[in-house]
Structures are given as structure tokens and as C-alpha cells.
Amino acid sequence: MKRHRVARLVLLLLAIAWSTAAVRADVRLPKVFGDHMVVQQQLPVQVWGWADPGEKVTVTLGDRSATATACEKGKWALKLDPLPAGGPYEMKVAGKNELVLKDVLIGEVWICSGQSNMEWPVRASVNADQEIAAANYPNLRLFTVAKNVAEKPVDDVQGAWAACTPASIPNFSAVGYFFGRKLHKDLGVAVGLVNSSWGGTLCEAWTSKAGLESDADFQPILARSAKFQPGNPNQASVLYNGMIHPLIPYGIRGAIWYQGESNVGRAEQYRKLFPAMITDWRKLWGEGDFPFLFVQLAPFIYGNNNPCLLAELWEAQLKTLGLPNTGMAVVTDIANLKDIHPKNKQDVGARLALWALAKTHGKDLVYSGPLYKAMKVEGDKIRLTFDHVGGGLVAKDGPLKDFTIAGADGKFVAAQAVIDGDSVVVSSPEVKEPTAVRFAWRHDAEPNFFNKAGLPASPFRTDELPLVTAGQR
């Protein structure tokens, strides 16, 4: 009997020891922290993770160190003092166990997000074989967020950092890569790119629920998504929840964005929705008005839909420049009217990078094509003036085209447009008393209006007539 009691006691002690070990939580980090990562220079380094409740965790990176205590839910967070560009370093995370992250660089970190034109890979872009073979940039680092639809905000993503090589680049975002490559070359520092994109998705899917609740105009969006469907990426907030929220507050310099094709039918709403998403991200990240750079959509024939739908989306994007610290790459010359995915992603990424180099890093360069500024009626003509003339205005391959003009009746007709110094004079013999001009106001426009720096002008209109998409929610 005594032997049996001892055996039972041993088993009980083993069970207790096993259960104690089972509930003990090793210190761990979100997946966005890992070997080969890039940490944003010149900003406090935000680090967070999980451990046993009450466990003290110390993080060391270079000569910076800080300690935090896990809360009753096992979560901890801390900040390290900013670091200058450099590395490689090791990041050590020590609690009851220790993690060591190797080959950590300090440089510039950018989020790359949107729908298919951002997701579009290097392997499917122009000159893919040559680009892939040349993609040896050990200090350019890549992280792709796995696709995830989530009803509520989640704590982590799937993904891993990798150095840019011919093996790692083929499936990475082409726009992201060509943007990051230019920054890396021109700034001479490490660049980290976090690709969180999904083809065919709506802007509202990338916006938090709180962000959508901020405006009554978004209530129809919330109503459509009231009944959650697992796996559907076009519900309100589900991609924010699953693919953006887990990255916050990882230190970033800014974000680049290529999206809008799926919102073309609701362009008027996009005038509020897109700025609301940007404001939402900035608020949640807590870094202030970080740079947010986006691509104005390329021309494309959207089937038998009204040809002005895309023009109205262009205008919504143009108006978004009213938000502080935003930038827009115009790509009206990089298009295939029968393919929504233009293959030349090199120029798209480079044009986004111009905004970052000029506005964020103070480089003296032309970073935008002509943007409409003002109009003045001069008899039977209208004179247009522009910002970002870039050394002068240019008509490529013949006279300016895709300009229309209207009188008080609001009927637009084809117009003659002539460059006169830093302005454009527009007229038509059919309109004796003009009141308004539109430029490239159709989805099949192929405009040829540039500045001398080779950057195209954004489509625009001078009137405020009702939109085709008015009321579409």
C-alpha cells in the first residue's frame, strides 16, 4: 500500500510540474519582429509582445535598452530611444527566456498597401527576368503580410523578413520594390518594405471600424457588412483587422498606396472615405501625420460604365492632396486601356519615391507633374494656370489633347489647347462664352500634357457640376 501511495504522490508531483510548465508563457514577439528586419531610424523604437503576467522583459538594441512588465493579460510594450541609420545589430529580448534577433538594420521603413496593382509581383512586370537577376540589395529588406480576413482586430500576422535577392524578389510587390530600391540607392541607407496588399479589395476593408463610424456617409458600408462572412475580404474593416492592426505601432516612415479601382462606382463617397482611412491609420499609429503617398489610377476602360466614373475617382484622389503630408504619383501615361494592370511598375514606384525624396528627405528635385491651380476667362478663351510646372509645360508628340470646354449650358465639346508660357489657353469655335474646362475626363483618355521633368499632369475639371456617382453609397 505504501508503495502505491508513493507512486500516486510521484504522479501527482509530475502532473503539477507539467501543468506549471504548460501555463508558463515564454517571452515572444509579433512576427513583424525577426531576423533581417529594418527598424525605423530617428524615431522611438516601439517593441511589444507577450510573457507571463508580471514578468519583467528587457529589450536591448545596440546601446539602447528598456524594461517593461507584462500586464495581467500577459502583454508588454516598451520604447527604445531613437537610433541613427546603421547596423547590423542584434536585438535581445530577455525575460525568463531570451530571444536574439540577428542582422537587424536601422533605416527607412514603409508600408506598401492597396489592391492588385500594389500586390502585382516583380515577376509579372516589364523586364522581369532582368530585374530579378539584378535584385541583389542585401540592405533592402522585404516582409509580406499573409492575407487574412478578421472580424475583429487580431494581434499578429504571418510573414518573415528577408534580404532582397533574386530568390526573394519575384513574388514581392513590384511597386513597393521599385519605390524602395530608389530610396535605398538615393539615400544610401537600409530600407524595409512591409507589403500588406490584396487584389480586388475595397478601401473600406482597410479602414478600422472606428474610422468608418466617424462619418454618417459610411453607415451603408457598415450595414452591408453587419453579418460577417468568413473569407470575404470586401467587408468593412476586415483587412484592417487582419493585416494592418497587428503591425501597429511598428515604427514606420510612411505608407504608399495603390487602390481605388474597386471603388470607382462610388467615387463621390471616396472623396471622404480615402482621406478618412489615411486619418484613421495616422491616428492609430500615433506618429502624427506620417507621409502617405498614393498612385492616381491609370486610364482603363471600365466596360460599358459611364466613362466619367474613373475621372471622378481621379478627382477624389486629387482632392486628397488637401490632407497634410500626402503625395500623388500620376500615371496617365503608364496605361493599357484594355488591361487594368499596367506592367510598367518601375516608373510608378520611382514617381512615388520622388515625393518621398523631395518632401520627406528634402532633396531638391521635381516630384510632381502639373496640377491645376486656377482659371481665368479671357473673352472666348479660358486660361489655366498650374502648380508644379517643373521648368515648363510640354505637349508630347503633337498638340495637347483631351481638353474639353463648355459654356453656361454645361455641354462639353472638344477644345483646342495651346501652351502659353506657364499656362494653357483653351478654346472652341462652338463655345463663344466659356465657363469651364475639363482635362482627361474619360476613362479612355490618353493625355500628352507633361512638364519638362517628364511628369504627366493630373486629370481635372474647373466646374462643380453634379457627379455621376453622387449619392452612391
mmCIF file of N, CA and C in Angstrom, residues 192-266:
data_model
loop_
_atom_site.group_PDB
_atom_site.id
_atom_site.type_symbol
_atom_site.label_atom_id
_atom_site.label_comp_id
_atom_site.label_asym_id
_atom_site.label_seq_id
_atom_site.Cartn_x
_atom_site.Cartn_y
_atom_site.Cartn_z
ATOM 1 N N GLY A 192 13.310 49.063 -45.360
ATOM 2 C CA GLY A 192 12.451 47.923 -45.089
ATOM 3 C C GLY A 192 11.078 48.161 -45.672
ATOM 4 N N LEU A 193 10.565 47.203 -46.429
ATOM 5 C CA LEU A 193 9.261 47.310 -47.082
ATOM 6 C C LEU A 193 8.328 46.242 -46.524
ATOM 7 N N VAL A 194 7.174 46.675 -46.012
ATOM 8 C CA VAL A 194 6.174 45.755 -45.487
ATOM 9 C C VAL A 194 4.991 45.764 -46.440
ATOM 10 N N ASN A 195 4.859 44.705 -47.225
ATOM 11 C CA ASN A 195 3.802 44.610 -48.226
ATOM 12 C C ASN A 195 2.562 43.976 -47.611
ATOM 13 N N SER A 196 1.512 44.792 -47.455
ATOM 14 C CA SER A 196 0.239 44.301 -46.932
ATOM 15 C C SER A 196 -0.848 44.709 -47.920
ATOM 16 N N SER A 197 -1.067 43.885 -48.945
ATOM 17 C CA SER A 197 -1.986 44.238 -50.028
ATOM 18 C C SER A 197 -2.800 43.018 -50.448
ATOM 19 N N TRP A 198 -3.922 43.295 -51.150
ATOM 20 C CA TRP A 198 -4.809 42.201 -51.569
ATOM 21 C C TRP A 198 -5.596 42.691 -52.773
ATOM 22 N N GLY A 199 -5.483 41.979 -53.898
ATOM 23 C CA GLY A 199 -6.156 42.372 -55.121
ATOM 24 C C GLY A 199 -7.667 42.393 -55.004
ATOM 25 N N GLY A 200 -8.288 43.329 -55.725
ATOM 26 C CA GLY A 200 -9.731 43.399 -55.807
ATOM 27 C C GLY A 200 -10.436 43.879 -54.559
ATOM 28 N N THR A 201 -9.721 44.564 -53.667
ATOM 29 C CA THR A 201 -10.322 44.927 -52.384
ATOM 30 C C THR A 201 -10.725 46.396 -52.323
ATOM 31 N N LEU A 202 -11.666 46.656 -51.440
ATOM 32 C CA LEU A 202 -12.245 47.982 -51.260
ATOM 33 C C LEU A 202 -11.511 48.780 -50.184
ATOM 34 N N CYS A 203 -11.547 50.078 -50.321
ATOM 35 C CA CYS A 203 -10.904 50.952 -49.344
ATOM 36 C C CYS A 203 -11.442 50.729 -47.937
ATOM 37 N N GLU A 204 -12.757 50.527 -47.826
ATOM 38 C CA GLU A 204 -13.362 50.376 -46.505
ATOM 39 C C GLU A 204 -12.886 49.126 -45.781
ATOM 40 N N ALA A 205 -12.445 48.113 -46.521
ATOM 41 C CA ALA A 205 -11.930 46.905 -45.876
ATOM 42 C C ALA A 205 -10.634 47.185 -45.123
ATOM 43 N N TRP A 206 -9.910 48.232 -45.548
ATOM 44 C CA TRP A 206 -8.624 48.596 -44.951
ATOM 45 C C TRP A 206 -8.763 49.672 -43.873
ATOM 46 N N THR A 207 -9.997 50.062 -43.542
ATOM 47 C CA THR A 207 -10.259 51.133 -42.585
ATOM 48 C C THR A 207 -10.852 50.540 -41.313
ATOM 49 N N SER A 208 -10.435 51.019 -40.164
ATOM 50 C CA SER A 208 -10.941 50.456 -38.916
ATOM 51 C C SER A 208 -12.423 50.756 -38.749
ATOM 52 N N LYS A 209 -13.073 49.984 -37.901
ATOM 53 C CA LYS A 209 -14.492 50.205 -37.638
ATOM 54 C C LYS A 209 -14.715 51.596 -37.066
ATOM 55 N N ALA A 210 -13.840 52.009 -36.155
ATOM 56 C CA ALA A 210 -13.973 53.348 -35.578
ATOM 57 C C ALA A 210 -13.826 54.423 -36.643
ATOM 58 N N GLY A 211 -12.924 54.191 -37.600
ATOM 59 C CA GLY A 211 -12.744 55.146 -38.685
ATOM 60 C C GLY A 211 -13.985 55.258 -39.553
ATOM 61 N N LEU A 212 -14.660 54.131 -39.790
ATOM 62 C CA LEU A 212 -15.882 54.151 -40.600
ATOM 63 C C LEU A 212 -17.051 54.746 -39.828
ATOM 64 N N GLU A 213 -17.041 54.571 -38.531
ATOM 65 C CA GLU A 213 -18.117 55.123 -37.711
ATOM 66 C C GLU A 213 -17.996 56.629 -37.526
ATOM 67 N N SER A 214 -16.904 57.208 -38.024
ATOM 68 C CA SER A 214 -16.673 58.640 -37.832
ATOM 69 C C SER A 214 -17.522 59.517 -38.732
ATOM 70 N N ASP A 215 -18.170 58.940 -39.753
ATOM 71 C CA ASP A 215 -18.945 59.726 -40.701
ATOM 72 C C ASP A 215 -20.225 58.975 -41.060
ATOM 73 N N ALA A 216 -21.353 59.682 -40.976
ATOM 74 C CA ALA A 216 -22.646 59.055 -41.271
ATOM 75 C C ALA A 216 -22.728 58.536 -42.697
ATOM 76 N N ASP A 217 -21.954 59.123 -43.624
ATOM 77 C CA ASP A 217 -21.973 58.671 -45.011
ATOM 78 C C ASP A 217 -21.477 57.235 -45.159
ATOM 79 N N PHE A 218 -20.782 56.731 -44.148
ATOM 80 C CA PHE A 218 -20.241 55.370 -44.230
ATOM 81 C C PHE A 218 -21.172 54.335 -43.596
ATOM 82 N N GLN A 219 -22.308 54.757 -43.093
ATOM 83 C CA GLN A 219 -23.227 53.809 -42.465
ATOM 84 C C GLN A 219 -23.706 52.716 -43.424
ATOM 85 N N PRO A 220 -23.976 53.038 -44.710
ATOM 86 C CA PRO A 220 -24.353 51.955 -45.627
ATOM 87 C C PRO A 220 -23.265 50.890 -45.763
ATOM 88 N N ILE A 221 -22.006 51.303 -45.694
ATOM 89 C CA ILE A 221 -20.901 50.342 -45.746
ATOM 90 C C ILE A 221 -20.969 49.411 -44.545
ATOM 91 N N LEU A 222 -21.147 49.992 -43.361
ATOM 92 C CA LEU A 222 -21.227 49.188 -42.146
ATOM 93 C C LEU A 222 -22.441 48.269 -42.179
ATOM 94 N N ALA A 223 -23.544 48.786 -42.711
ATOM 95 C CA ALA A 223 -24.760 47.966 -42.781
ATOM 96 C C ALA A 223 -24.570 46.758 -43.687
ATOM 97 N N ARG A 224 -23.877 46.959 -44.819
ATOM 98 C CA ARG A 224 -23.644 45.843 -45.746
ATOM 99 C C ARG A 224 -22.797 44.746 -45.118
ATOM 100 N N SER A 225 -21.967 45.147 -44.154
ATOM 101 C CA SER A 225 -21.039 44.194 -43.541
ATOM 102 C C SER A 225 -21.489 43.746 -42.160
ATOM 103 N N ALA A 226 -22.724 44.062 -41.799
ATOM 104 C CA ALA A 226 -23.191 43.755 -40.444
ATOM 105 C C ALA A 226 -23.154 42.259 -40.144
ATOM 106 N N LYS A 227 -23.398 41.446 -41.163
ATOM 107 C CA LYS A 227 -23.335 39.996 -40.983
ATOM 108 C C LYS A 227 -22.016 39.493 -41.555
ATOM 109 N N PHE A 228 -21.094 39.174 -40.659
ATOM 110 C CA PHE A 228 -19.750 38.773 -41.062
ATOM 111 C C PHE A 228 -19.769 37.461 -41.847
ATOM 112 N N GLN A 229 -19.065 37.413 -42.963
ATOM 113 C CA GLN A 229 -18.941 36.209 -43.782
ATOM 114 C C GLN A 229 -17.432 35.781 -43.725
ATOM 115 N N PRO A 230 -17.002 34.759 -43.120
ATOM 116 C CA PRO A 230 -15.619 34.302 -43.143
ATOM 117 C C PRO A 230 -15.086 34.167 -44.552
ATOM 118 N N GLY A 231 -13.860 34.732 -44.798
ATOM 119 C CA GLY A 231 -13.214 34.604 -46.099
ATOM 120 C C GLY A 231 -13.507 35.697 -47.082
ATOM 121 N N ASN A 232 -14.501 36.571 -46.876
ATOM 122 C CA ASN A 232 -14.827 37.658 -47.807
ATOM 123 C C ASN A 232 -13.997 38.890 -47.455
ATOM 124 N N PRO A 233 -13.024 39.272 -48.303
ATOM 125 C CA PRO A 233 -12.145 40.391 -47.965
ATOM 126 C C PRO A 233 -12.761 41.766 -48.198
ATOM 127 N N ASN A 234 -13.967 41.813 -48.760
ATOM 128 C CA ASN A 234 -14.577 43.109 -49.059
ATOM 129 C C ASN A 234 -15.699 43.475 -48.101
ATOM 130 N N GLN A 235 -15.450 43.220 -46.829
ATOM 131 C CA GLN A 235 -16.330 43.671 -45.771
ATOM 132 C C GLN A 235 -15.636 44.799 -45.010
ATOM 133 N N ALA A 236 -16.441 45.608 -44.366
ATOM 134 C CA ALA A 236 -15.874 46.740 -43.628
ATOM 135 C C ALA A 236 -14.842 46.270 -42.605
ATOM 136 N N SER A 237 -13.650 46.857 -42.675
ATOM 137 C CA SER A 237 -12.600 46.743 -41.644
ATOM 138 C C SER A 237 -11.877 45.406 -41.569
ATOM 139 N N VAL A 238 -12.272 44.402 -42.345
ATOM 140 C CA VAL A 238 -11.722 43.055 -42.128
ATOM 141 C C VAL A 238 -10.237 42.950 -42.479
ATOM 142 N N LEU A 239 -9.771 43.754 -43.435
ATOM 143 C CA LEU A 239 -8.340 43.709 -43.779
ATOM 144 C C LEU A 239 -7.533 44.622 -42.865
ATOM 145 N N TYR A 240 -8.154 45.687 -42.419
ATOM 146 C CA TYR A 240 -7.500 46.454 -41.351
ATOM 147 C C TYR A 240 -7.287 45.547 -40.148
ATOM 148 N N ASN A 241 -8.339 44.825 -39.756
ATOM 149 C CA ASN A 241 -8.262 43.956 -38.575
ATOM 150 C C ASN A 241 -7.180 42.899 -38.699
ATOM 151 N N GLY A 242 -7.093 42.279 -39.885
ATOM 152 C CA GLY A 242 -6.219 41.125 -40.050
ATOM 153 C C GLY A 242 -4.841 41.427 -40.589
ATOM 154 N N MET A 243 -4.664 42.610 -41.247
ATOM 155 C CA MET A 243 -3.402 42.834 -41.971
ATOM 156 C C MET A 243 -2.730 44.180 -41.691
ATOM 157 N N ILE A 244 -3.418 45.081 -40.982
ATOM 158 C CA ILE A 244 -2.818 46.368 -40.623
ATOM 159 C C ILE A 244 -2.704 46.515 -39.106
ATOM 160 N N HIS A 245 -3.799 46.257 -38.396
ATOM 161 C CA HIS A 245 -3.797 46.407 -36.943
ATOM 162 C C HIS A 245 -2.646 45.657 -36.265
ATOM 163 N N PRO A 246 -2.325 44.424 -36.678
ATOM 164 C CA PRO A 246 -1.240 43.713 -35.996
ATOM 165 C C PRO A 246 0.135 44.352 -36.187
ATOM 166 N N LEU A 247 0.267 45.249 -37.168
ATOM 167 C CA LEU A 247 1.554 45.908 -37.415
ATOM 168 C C LEU A 247 1.748 47.147 -36.546
ATOM 169 N N ILE A 248 0.675 47.665 -36.008
ATOM 170 C CA ILE A 248 0.712 48.905 -35.221
ATOM 171 C C ILE A 248 1.139 48.584 -33.795
ATOM 172 N N PRO A 249 2.115 49.317 -33.211
ATOM 173 C CA PRO A 249 2.739 50.561 -33.686
ATOM 174 C C PRO A 249 4.177 50.390 -34.179
ATOM 175 N N TYR A 250 4.457 49.349 -34.957
ATOM 176 C CA TYR A 250 5.807 49.185 -35.503
ATOM 177 C C TYR A 250 6.244 50.485 -36.176
ATOM 178 N N GLY A 251 7.431 50.958 -35.862
ATOM 179 C CA GLY A 251 7.871 52.262 -36.354
ATOM 180 C C GLY A 251 8.027 52.299 -37.862
ATOM 181 N N ILE A 252 7.392 53.279 -38.493
ATOM 182 C CA ILE A 252 7.472 53.428 -39.950
ATOM 183 C C ILE A 252 7.781 54.871 -40.300
ATOM 184 N N ARG A 253 8.341 55.075 -41.496
ATOM 185 C CA ARG A 253 8.475 56.424 -42.022
ATOM 186 C C ARG A 253 7.160 56.870 -42.642
ATOM 187 N N GLY A 254 6.508 55.945 -43.371
ATOM 188 C CA GLY A 254 5.266 56.314 -44.020
ATOM 189 C C GLY A 254 4.656 55.137 -44.744
ATOM 190 N N ALA A 255 3.697 55.453 -45.634
ATOM 191 C CA ALA A 255 2.970 54.414 -46.375
ATOM 192 C C ALA A 255 2.832 54.814 -47.831
ATOM 193 N N ILE A 256 2.862 53.805 -48.714
ATOM 194 C CA ILE A 256 2.490 54.009 -50.112
ATOM 195 C C ILE A 256 1.257 53.170 -50.388
ATOM 196 N N TRP A 257 0.434 53.640 -51.334
ATOM 197 C CA TRP A 257 -0.911 53.071 -51.513
ATOM 198 C C TRP A 257 -1.265 53.093 -52.990
ATOM 199 N N TYR A 258 -1.781 51.974 -53.497
ATOM 200 C CA TYR A 258 -2.271 51.888 -54.877
ATOM 201 C C TYR A 258 -3.591 51.132 -54.813
ATOM 202 N N GLN A 259 -4.694 51.870 -54.862
ATOM 203 C CA GLN A 259 -6.017 51.272 -54.715
ATOM 204 C C GLN A 259 -7.050 52.268 -55.212
ATOM 205 N N GLY A 260 -8.228 51.791 -55.498
ATOM 206 C CA GLY A 260 -9.318 52.660 -55.929
ATOM 207 C C GLY A 260 -10.146 52.057 -57.041
ATOM 208 N N GLU A 261 -9.553 51.124 -57.781
ATOM 209 C CA GLU A 261 -10.272 50.509 -58.892
ATOM 210 C C GLU A 261 -11.611 49.915 -58.432
ATOM 211 N N SER A 262 -11.608 49.281 -57.252
ATOM 212 C CA SER A 262 -12.827 48.647 -56.757
ATOM 213 C C SER A 262 -13.841 49.641 -56.204
ATOM 214 N N ASN A 263 -13.432 50.895 -56.023
ATOM 215 C CA ASN A 263 -14.334 51.933 -55.512
ATOM 216 C C ASN A 263 -14.779 52.914 -56.588
ATOM 217 N N VAL A 264 -14.459 52.628 -57.867
ATOM 218 C CA VAL A 264 -14.753 53.576 -58.938
ATOM 219 C C VAL A 264 -16.238 53.930 -59.002
ATOM 220 N N GLY A 265 -17.116 52.967 -58.759
ATOM 221 C CA GLY A 265 -18.549 53.238 -58.837
ATOM 222 C C GLY A 265 -19.080 54.126 -57.722
ATOM 223 N N ARG A 266 -18.231 54.378 -56.703
ATOM 224 C CA ARG A 266 -18.625 55.239 -55.585
ATOM 225 C C ARG A 266 -17.591 56.346 -55.381
#
